[in-house]
Structures are given as structure tokens and as C-alpha cells.
mmCIF file of C-alpha atoms in Angstrom:
data_model
loop_
_atom_site.group_PDB
_atom_site.id
_atom_site.type_symbol
_atom_site.label_atom_id
_atom_site.label_comp_id
_atom_site.label_asym_id
_atom_site.label_seq_id
_atom_site.Cartn_x
_atom_site.Cartn_y
_atom_site.Cartn_z
ATOM 1 C CA MET A 25 -4.073 -8.691 20.663
ATOM 2 C CA THR A 26 -6.220 -8.526 23.803
ATOM 3 C CA ALA A 27 -3.654 -10.606 25.719
ATOM 4 C CA SER A 28 -0.899 -8.333 24.407
ATOM 5 C CA GLY A 29 -2.722 -5.286 25.755
ATOM 6 C CA ALA A 30 -3.200 -6.851 29.192
ATOM 7 C CA ALA A 31 0.496 -7.732 29.453
ATOM 8 C CA ILE A 32 1.812 -4.384 28.214
ATOM 9 C CA CYS A 33 -0.557 -2.366 30.429
ATOM 10 C CA GLY A 34 0.676 -4.406 33.388
ATOM 11 C CA LEU A 35 4.237 -3.612 32.344
ATOM 12 C CA ASN A 36 3.437 0.108 32.102
ATOM 13 C CA SER A 37 1.891 0.055 35.576
ATOM 14 C CA LEU A 38 5.038 -1.399 37.104
ATOM 15 C CA MET A 39 7.281 0.941 35.089
ATOM 16 C CA LYS A 40 5.301 3.939 36.347
ATOM 17 C CA SER A 41 6.047 2.857 39.903
ATOM 18 C CA VAL A 42 9.724 2.065 39.245
ATOM 19 C CA SER A 43 10.327 5.343 37.382
ATOM 20 C CA VAL A 44 9.452 7.330 40.498
ATOM 21 C CA ASP A 45 12.756 6.155 42.049
ATOM 22 C CA LEU A 46 14.930 5.237 39.045
ATOM 23 C CA ASP A 47 15.642 7.251 35.916
ATOM 24 C CA PRO A 48 13.232 6.135 33.155
ATOM 25 C CA MET A 49 16.138 5.401 30.767
ATOM 26 C CA GLN A 50 17.767 3.065 33.288
ATOM 27 C CA ALA A 51 14.423 1.380 33.925
ATOM 28 C CA GLN A 52 13.872 0.989 30.181
ATOM 29 C CA PHE A 53 17.298 -0.611 29.698
ATOM 30 C CA LEU A 54 16.850 -3.093 32.543
ATOM 31 C CA ARG A 55 13.310 -3.946 31.484
ATOM 32 C CA SER A 56 14.496 -4.793 27.960
ATOM 33 C CA LEU A 57 17.493 -6.731 29.256
ATOM 34 C CA PHE A 58 15.295 -8.809 31.556
ATOM 35 C CA GLY A 59 13.029 -9.475 28.580
ATOM 36 C CA VAL A 60 15.950 -11.116 26.781
ATOM 37 C CA VAL A 61 16.918 -13.046 29.924
ATOM 38 C CA ALA A 62 13.341 -14.334 30.247
ATOM 39 C CA MET A 63 13.592 -15.775 26.736
ATOM 40 C CA LEU A 64 16.997 -17.431 27.260
ATOM 41 C CA PRO A 65 15.571 -20.952 27.817
ATOM 42 C CA VAL A 66 13.749 -20.753 24.471
ATOM 43 C CA ILE A 67 16.768 -19.185 22.741
ATOM 44 C CA LEU A 68 19.263 -21.764 24.035
ATOM 45 C CA SER A 69 16.928 -24.686 23.359
ATOM 46 C CA ALA A 70 16.557 -23.620 19.723
ATOM 47 C CA VAL A 71 20.323 -23.104 19.382
ATOM 48 C CA ALA A 72 20.984 -26.590 20.781
ATOM 49 C CA THR A 73 18.704 -28.234 18.214
ATOM 50 C CA SER A 74 19.094 -26.003 15.147
ATOM 51 C CA GLY A 75 22.210 -23.909 15.680
ATOM 52 C CA LEU A 76 22.733 -20.196 16.229
ATOM 53 C CA SER A 77 21.646 -19.366 12.680
ATOM 54 C CA ILE A 78 17.998 -19.991 13.592
ATOM 55 C CA TRP A 79 17.968 -16.622 15.373
ATOM 56 C CA TRP A 80 19.700 -14.699 12.588
ATOM 57 C CA PRO A 81 17.025 -12.520 10.925
ATOM 58 C CA ARG A 82 16.321 -12.587 7.216
ATOM 59 C CA SER A 83 15.999 -8.811 7.313
ATOM 60 C CA LEU A 84 18.664 -7.436 9.633
ATOM 61 C CA SER A 85 18.023 -3.868 8.492
ATOM 62 C CA GLY A 86 14.321 -4.243 9.285
ATOM 63 C CA GLN A 87 15.084 -5.495 12.786
ATOM 64 C CA LEU A 88 17.516 -2.625 13.396
ATOM 65 C CA TRP A 89 15.122 0.044 12.133
ATOM 66 C CA ARG A 90 12.374 -1.416 14.285
ATOM 67 C CA GLY A 91 14.724 -1.265 17.258
ATOM 68 C CA VAL A 92 15.495 2.403 16.600
ATOM 69 C CA ALA A 93 11.813 3.328 16.250
ATOM 70 C CA HIS A 94 10.783 1.327 19.304
ATOM 71 C CA THR A 95 13.599 2.684 21.473
ATOM 72 C CA GLY A 96 12.642 6.257 20.589
ATOM 73 C CA ALA A 97 8.980 5.578 21.295
ATOM 74 C CA LEU A 98 9.676 3.889 24.631
ATOM 75 C CA SER A 99 12.003 6.708 25.696
ATOM 76 C CA LEU A 100 9.354 9.385 25.149
ATOM 77 C CA PHE A 101 6.659 7.203 26.724
ATOM 78 C CA PHE A 102 8.537 6.246 29.889
ATOM 79 C CA ILE A 103 9.996 9.737 30.423
ATOM 80 C CA SER A 104 6.484 11.206 30.523
ATOM 81 C CA LEU A 105 4.796 8.258 32.297
ATOM 82 C CA PRO A 106 5.682 9.275 35.908
ATOM 83 C CA HIS A 107 4.089 12.699 35.354
ATOM 84 C CA LEU A 108 0.660 11.507 34.174
ATOM 85 C CA PRO A 109 -2.119 9.305 35.601
ATOM 86 C CA LEU A 110 -1.916 5.798 34.155
ATOM 87 C CA SER A 111 -5.328 6.041 32.493
ATOM 88 C CA ASP A 112 -4.351 9.342 30.838
ATOM 89 C CA ALA A 113 -1.058 7.937 29.575
ATOM 90 C CA THR A 114 -2.833 4.931 28.091
ATOM 91 C CA ALA A 115 -5.547 7.086 26.562
ATOM 92 C CA LEU A 116 -3.017 9.395 24.914
ATOM 93 C CA GLY A 117 -1.352 6.323 23.443
ATOM 94 C CA PHE A 118 -4.571 5.600 21.572
ATOM 95 C CA THR A 119 -3.520 8.024 18.869
ATOM 96 C CA THR A 120 -1.120 5.257 17.768
ATOM 97 C CA PRO A 121 -3.850 3.119 16.092
ATOM 98 C CA ILE A 122 -4.800 6.097 13.921
ATOM 99 C CA TRP A 123 -1.189 6.458 12.739
ATOM 100 C CA VAL A 124 -0.986 2.696 12.191
ATOM 101 C CA MET A 125 -4.149 2.606 10.097
ATOM 102 C CA LEU A 126 -2.898 5.519 7.985
ATOM 103 C CA GLY A 127 0.455 3.813 7.521
ATOM 104 C CA ALA A 128 -1.173 0.471 6.708
ATOM 105 C CA ALA A 129 -3.235 2.108 3.982
ATOM 106 C CA LEU A 130 -0.398 4.210 2.522
ATOM 107 C CA LEU A 131 2.655 1.969 2.987
ATOM 108 C CA LEU A 132 1.405 -1.620 3.256
ATOM 109 C CA ARG A 133 -1.408 -1.071 0.757
ATOM 110 C CA GLU A 134 -3.936 -2.631 3.118
ATOM 111 C CA ARG A 135 -7.575 -1.898 2.460
ATOM 112 C CA VAL A 136 -8.867 -0.085 5.548
ATOM 113 C CA SER A 137 -12.633 -0.404 5.511
ATOM 114 C CA LEU A 138 -15.006 2.346 6.543
ATOM 115 C CA ALA A 139 -16.091 0.143 9.460
ATOM 116 C CA ARG A 140 -12.535 0.059 10.834
ATOM 117 C CA TRP A 141 -12.190 3.830 10.524
ATOM 118 C CA ALA A 142 -15.552 4.242 12.248
ATOM 119 C CA ALA A 143 -14.556 1.923 15.109
ATOM 120 C CA ALA A 144 -11.230 3.725 15.518
ATOM 121 C CA GLY A 145 -13.029 7.082 15.479
ATOM 122 C CA VAL A 146 -15.526 6.016 18.143
ATOM 123 C CA GLY A 147 -12.723 4.584 20.281
ATOM 124 C CA PHE A 148 -10.700 7.770 19.867
ATOM 125 C CA GLY A 149 -13.762 9.783 20.895
ATOM 126 C CA GLY A 150 -14.064 7.650 24.008
ATOM 127 C CA MET A 151 -10.418 8.369 24.776
ATOM 128 C CA LEU A 152 -11.054 12.132 24.519
ATOM 129 C CA ILE A 153 -13.926 11.826 26.995
ATOM 130 C CA VAL A 154 -11.640 10.023 29.437
ATOM 131 C CA ILE A 155 -8.907 12.667 29.435
ATOM 132 C CA ALA A 156 -11.179 15.742 29.134
ATOM 133 C CA PRO A 157 -11.080 16.617 32.881
ATOM 134 C CA HIS A 158 -7.272 16.617 32.951
ATOM 135 C CA TRP A 159 -6.412 19.143 30.237
ATOM 136 C CA GLY A 160 -6.803 21.980 32.733
ATOM 137 C CA LEU A 161 -4.271 20.671 35.250
ATOM 138 C CA GLY A 162 -1.575 23.153 34.201
ATOM 139 C CA SER A 163 1.183 23.685 31.665
ATOM 140 C CA GLY A 164 3.318 20.907 33.163
ATOM 141 C CA SER A 165 0.570 18.378 32.606
ATOM 142 C CA LEU A 166 0.074 19.685 29.078
ATOM 143 C CA PHE A 167 3.821 19.470 28.339
ATOM 144 C CA TRP A 168 4.078 15.835 29.401
ATOM 145 C CA SER A 169 0.890 15.039 27.510
ATOM 146 C CA VAL A 170 2.500 16.424 24.338
ATOM 147 C CA VAL A 171 5.665 14.383 24.980
ATOM 148 C CA MET A 172 3.496 11.295 25.379
ATOM 149 C CA LEU A 173 1.665 12.085 22.133
ATOM 150 C CA CYS A 174 4.993 12.375 20.296
ATOM 151 C CA SER A 175 5.684 8.713 21.060
ATOM 152 C CA SER A 176 2.642 7.603 19.051
ATOM 153 C CA PRO A 177 4.055 7.998 15.495
ATOM 154 C CA LEU A 178 7.168 6.077 16.547
ATOM 155 C CA PHE A 179 5.112 3.256 18.084
ATOM 156 C CA ALA A 180 3.117 3.190 14.849
ATOM 157 C CA ALA A 181 6.325 2.921 12.806
ATOM 158 C CA SER A 182 7.423 0.016 15.009
ATOM 159 C CA ALA A 183 4.069 -1.733 14.511
ATOM 160 C CA LEU A 184 4.182 -1.279 10.735
ATOM 161 C CA ILE A 185 7.739 -2.618 10.533
ATOM 162 C CA THR A 186 6.643 -5.553 12.699
ATOM 163 C CA LYS A 187 3.846 -6.367 10.271
ATOM 164 C CA SER A 188 6.284 -6.231 7.373
ATOM 165 C CA LEU A 189 8.757 -8.479 9.207
ATOM 166 C CA THR A 190 6.116 -11.121 9.990
ATOM 167 C CA ARG A 191 6.056 -11.965 6.277
ATOM 168 C CA THR A 192 9.533 -13.493 6.539
ATOM 169 C CA GLU A 193 10.395 -13.747 10.252
ATOM 170 C CA ARG A 194 9.095 -15.868 13.116
ATOM 171 C CA PRO A 195 7.328 -13.884 15.869
ATOM 172 C CA LEU A 196 9.887 -15.111 18.417
ATOM 173 C CA THR A 197 12.764 -13.849 16.274
ATOM 174 C CA ILE A 198 11.157 -10.406 16.148
ATOM 175 C CA VAL A 199 10.707 -10.318 19.930
ATOM 176 C CA VAL A 200 14.276 -11.469 20.620
ATOM 177 C CA TRP A 201 15.766 -8.859 18.306
ATOM 178 C CA GLN A 202 13.597 -6.152 19.815
ATOM 179 C CA GLY A 203 14.991 -6.974 23.241
ATOM 180 C CA LEU A 204 18.558 -6.952 21.927
ATOM 181 C CA THR A 205 18.279 -3.711 19.968
ATOM 182 C CA VAL A 206 16.390 -1.756 22.642
ATOM 183 C CA SER A 207 18.845 -2.936 25.312
ATOM 184 C CA ALA A 208 21.857 -1.952 23.191
ATOM 185 C CA LEU A 209 20.483 1.462 22.231
ATOM 186 C CA SER A 210 19.349 2.268 25.788
ATOM 187 C CA ALA A 211 22.565 1.125 27.496
ATOM 188 C CA PRO A 212 24.630 4.350 27.069
ATOM 189 C CA PHE A 213 21.826 6.470 28.540
ATOM 190 C CA ALA A 214 21.329 4.007 31.409
ATOM 191 C CA VAL A 215 25.035 4.067 32.296
ATOM 192 C CA ALA A 216 25.013 7.880 32.392
ATOM 193 C CA VAL A 217 22.278 7.998 35.053
ATOM 194 C CA TRP A 218 22.941 4.673 36.808
ATOM 195 C CA GLN A 219 21.992 4.120 40.430
ATOM 196 C CA MET A 220 21.799 0.778 42.180
ATOM 197 C CA PRO A 221 18.209 -0.553 42.199
ATOM 198 C CA SER A 222 16.752 -1.989 45.386
ATOM 199 C CA LEU A 223 15.587 -5.606 45.651
ATOM 200 C CA ARG A 224 12.019 -4.389 45.089
ATOM 201 C CA HIS A 225 13.090 -2.641 41.890
ATOM 202 C CA TRP A 226 14.905 -5.741 40.609
ATOM 203 C CA VAL A 227 11.806 -7.889 41.141
ATOM 204 C CA MET A 228 9.525 -5.366 39.446
ATOM 205 C CA LEU A 229 11.873 -4.890 36.482
ATOM 206 C CA ALA A 230 12.254 -8.652 36.044
ATOM 207 C CA THR A 231 8.457 -8.934 36.000
ATOM 208 C CA CYS A 232 8.351 -6.125 33.430
ATOM 209 C CA GLY A 233 10.771 -8.074 31.254
ATOM 210 C CA VAL A 234 8.565 -11.165 31.303
ATOM 211 C CA LEU A 235 5.392 -9.159 30.636
ATOM 212 C CA GLY A 236 7.080 -7.281 27.788
ATOM 213 C CA SER A 237 8.201 -10.490 26.082
ATOM 214 C CA ILE A 238 4.729 -12.012 26.419
ATOM 215 C CA GLY A 239 3.013 -8.856 25.201
ATOM 216 C CA HIS A 240 5.199 -8.337 22.150
ATOM 217 C CA TYR A 241 5.106 -12.019 21.205
ATOM 218 C CA CYS A 242 1.296 -11.932 21.267
ATOM 219 C CA MET A 243 1.346 -8.732 19.206
ATOM 220 C CA ALA A 244 3.700 -10.170 16.574
ATOM 221 C CA ARG A 245 1.578 -13.334 16.456
ATOM 222 C CA ALA A 246 -1.580 -11.274 15.912
ATOM 223 C CA PHE A 247 0.070 -9.258 13.127
ATOM 224 C CA ALA A 248 1.132 -12.516 11.452
ATOM 225 C CA LEU A 249 -2.463 -13.776 11.419
ATOM 226 C CA ALA A 250 -4.388 -10.659 10.347
ATOM 227 C CA ASN A 251 -4.078 -7.228 8.751
ATOM 228 C CA VAL A 252 -2.428 -4.730 11.059
ATOM 229 C CA SER A 253 -5.254 -2.229 10.540
ATOM 230 C CA ALA A 254 -7.827 -4.814 11.652
ATOM 231 C CA MET A 255 -6.037 -5.181 14.987
ATOM 232 C CA GLN A 256 -5.994 -1.494 15.912
ATOM 233 C CA PRO A 257 -9.564 -0.995 17.228
ATOM 234 C CA VAL A 258 -8.941 -3.872 19.659
ATOM 235 C CA ARG A 259 -6.167 -1.789 21.242
ATOM 236 C CA PHE A 260 -8.768 0.501 22.756
ATOM 237 C CA LEU A 261 -9.466 -2.281 25.275
ATOM 238 C CA ASP A 262 -6.169 -1.238 26.847
ATOM 239 C CA MET A 263 -8.166 1.543 28.507
ATOM 240 C CA VAL A 264 -9.999 -1.114 30.518
ATOM 241 C CA TRP A 265 -6.741 -2.783 31.550
ATOM 242 C CA ALA A 266 -5.209 0.575 32.498
ATOM 243 C CA GLY A 267 -8.236 1.393 34.649
ATOM 244 C CA LEU A 268 -7.999 -1.931 36.476
ATOM 245 C CA TYR A 269 -4.251 -1.656 37.074
ATOM 246 C CA GLY A 270 -4.583 1.983 38.130
ATOM 247 C CA LEU A 271 -7.204 1.005 40.706
ATOM 248 C CA LEU A 272 -5.300 -2.001 42.050
ATOM 249 C CA LEU A 273 -1.807 -0.470 42.169
ATOM 250 C CA PHE A 274 -2.357 3.267 42.614
ATOM 251 C CA GLY A 275 -5.874 3.542 44.057
ATOM 252 C CA GLU A 276 -7.029 5.561 41.019
ATOM 253 C CA TRP A 277 -10.810 5.118 40.979
ATOM 254 C CA PRO A 278 -12.358 5.657 37.546
ATOM 255 C CA GLY A 279 -14.692 8.654 37.430
ATOM 256 C CA LEU A 280 -17.770 9.326 35.332
ATOM 257 C CA HIS A 281 -15.695 10.430 32.343
ATOM 258 C CA ALA A 282 -13.625 7.247 32.508
ATOM 259 C CA LEU A 283 -16.729 5.063 32.703
ATOM 260 C CA ALA A 284 -18.500 6.861 29.843
ATOM 261 C CA GLY A 285 -15.422 6.876 27.627
ATOM 262 C CA GLY A 286 -14.646 3.279 28.519
ATOM 263 C CA ALA A 287 -18.156 2.239 27.493
ATOM 264 C CA LEU A 288 -17.618 3.791 24.051
ATOM 265 C CA ILE A 289 -14.231 2.131 23.711
ATOM 266 C CA VAL A 290 -15.521 -1.323 24.644
ATOM 267 C CA SER A 291 -18.548 -0.936 22.362
ATOM 268 C CA ALA A 292 -16.375 0.019 19.391
ATOM 269 C CA THR A 293 -13.982 -2.854 20.071
ATOM 270 C CA ALA A 294 -16.739 -5.449 20.447
ATOM 271 C CA TRP A 295 -18.494 -4.245 17.287
ATOM 272 C CA ILE A 296 -15.440 -4.349 15.029
ATOM 273 C CA ALA A 297 -14.289 -7.682 16.501
ATOM 274 C CA GLN A 298 -17.677 -9.247 15.760
ATOM 275 C CA ARG A 299 -17.687 -7.774 12.253
ATOM 276 C CA GLU A 300 -14.165 -9.013 11.490
ATOM 277 C CA ALA A 301 -15.000 -12.482 12.834
ATOM 278 C CA ARG A 302 -17.924 -12.729 10.442
ATOM 279 C CA SER A 303 -16.163 -11.383 7.366
ATOM 280 C CA THR A 304 -12.647 -12.822 7.722
ATOM 281 C CA ALA A 305 -11.587 -16.432 7.921
ATOM 282 C CA VAL A 306 -8.049 -16.653 9.225
ATOM 283 C CA ARG A 307 -6.031 -19.625 8.029
ATOM 284 C CA PRO A 308 -4.126 -21.512 10.714
ATOM 285 C CA PRO A 309 -0.335 -21.329 10.460
ATOM 286 C CA VAL A 310 1.372 -24.188 8.668
#
């Protein structure tokens, strides 16, 4: 899950830069399409040895619903991303683990321990400290913050469907179908606003595709090995990745609020990870 966060935060950093010049819907379409292209060697190799049926999902409806939820979430996220600092956008996304933990308890019947709720609460508090200085930047900033927040329930729905799918599907199948469904659903919007990307944009979008495939494969793999609610506090480490990428790519130096909030986030993540390691023995896949 930590590797997933590093890859996806890197993707978001590049998408923030690309979306300054290209419409976010076009960037989203190309990013997803490149994700499928990046997996073509694996896809074709499996088809050559086992036939095309190896990629046909056991739950087509589940894959399609996940695609709808994920496309909606990505659309809201990437539309608002160019208007917010990277660290703020990432921090606002940390409401997603709360929705996921609620959904895991109510829909998947997972037992969410008090320790997990406490870790999520501390991490969420750290997130609030990080974004506190920015709430007074004006109504425009507030509007895009609300749009970003609206993506969280949809990302949570995607994560919960992913967990459900891992019971019958291979992680690679889930990632491939995500790329296909998001590309298909985003295509009409991309065509409507299409402009020819520059060579720099093509390179960045291709990199986004690779990072997205890696990130979502790692996420699906993590969900297959452990309860989805147990993974959520670890997501708060994304704040660290966002801070590093923001500094390297945009020159955004973390301030006192970012450092204080980041310390809380890392502490909560380390504590719950250590607790889960002691209490849970994960069986290796067969």
C-alpha cells in the first residue's frame, strides 16, 4: 500500500502539471489509455499461453460499476487538481479512508477495531492541520476544495468494489479492466475538448500511465492480502509523498503546519502498521 501511494502521488504530480495546458478530461483519458498500453506485454503474453478468456472477468458487472465509480472520482479530482496546491489536494483526499472504513464495516461486514478508527482519526487531524492555513484563500479555493472532497465517496466506492472483486479476480485483471473502463467512459469527453499534446505532454502522460498501473496493481494486491479497513491508515503516508513531489516538481516548501501535520500522520501510520503486524498473520498466496 505504501508503494501504491508513492506511485499514485507521482502520477498526480505529473497530472497537475499536464492539466495546466490540457483539459483534465483529455489528460485523464490519455493517462488511462497509456496505462493499458503499458500492460500490453503482460496481456499479450497471457493470451498467447492461456487464451483471451484469461482476461474475461468473473464479475463483469462488478468491473463495470468499479469503472463508473472510478471515472467519476478521477473526473472530480483532476478537474480540481490544477486549482489547488498538491499537498492540499492530497490532504483533502484523506477523507476517502474514513468513507472506506465506514463502508467496510457496513457493507463488507469487516470488524473495524477501535485502534484503526483512532489511527484514522489522528491521521485525519494531521490532515486538517496541514490545510488549515489555506481555507482563507478565497471562495474559489473553497469551491475547488469542495469539488475535491466530493471525489472521496466515489474513490471509497471504487476501493470497496476492488476489495470485493479480489475474492474472485486476479489483481492484474482488475487493473486491466479499470484501464479499459476508464478509457472508454472518458473518451467522449476527451474528444469534445481535444487539442494536440506536445512531445513533453506525451512523455508525461505515458509516465502517468505506467505509474497508474503500478499503483493500482499494488493497491489491488494489498486488498487481496488484508482487510480493506486495515490498509486505510497507511494511506496517510501519501502526505509525505505529496510533500516530496511538491518540493521537487513545483518548489512548494512544506511549512510549519505541513511538518506538524505530517508528523501526526506518520506517527499514526507507524503505530497502526506495527499493531497490525503483531496481531495479524497474513497467509501467502497459493
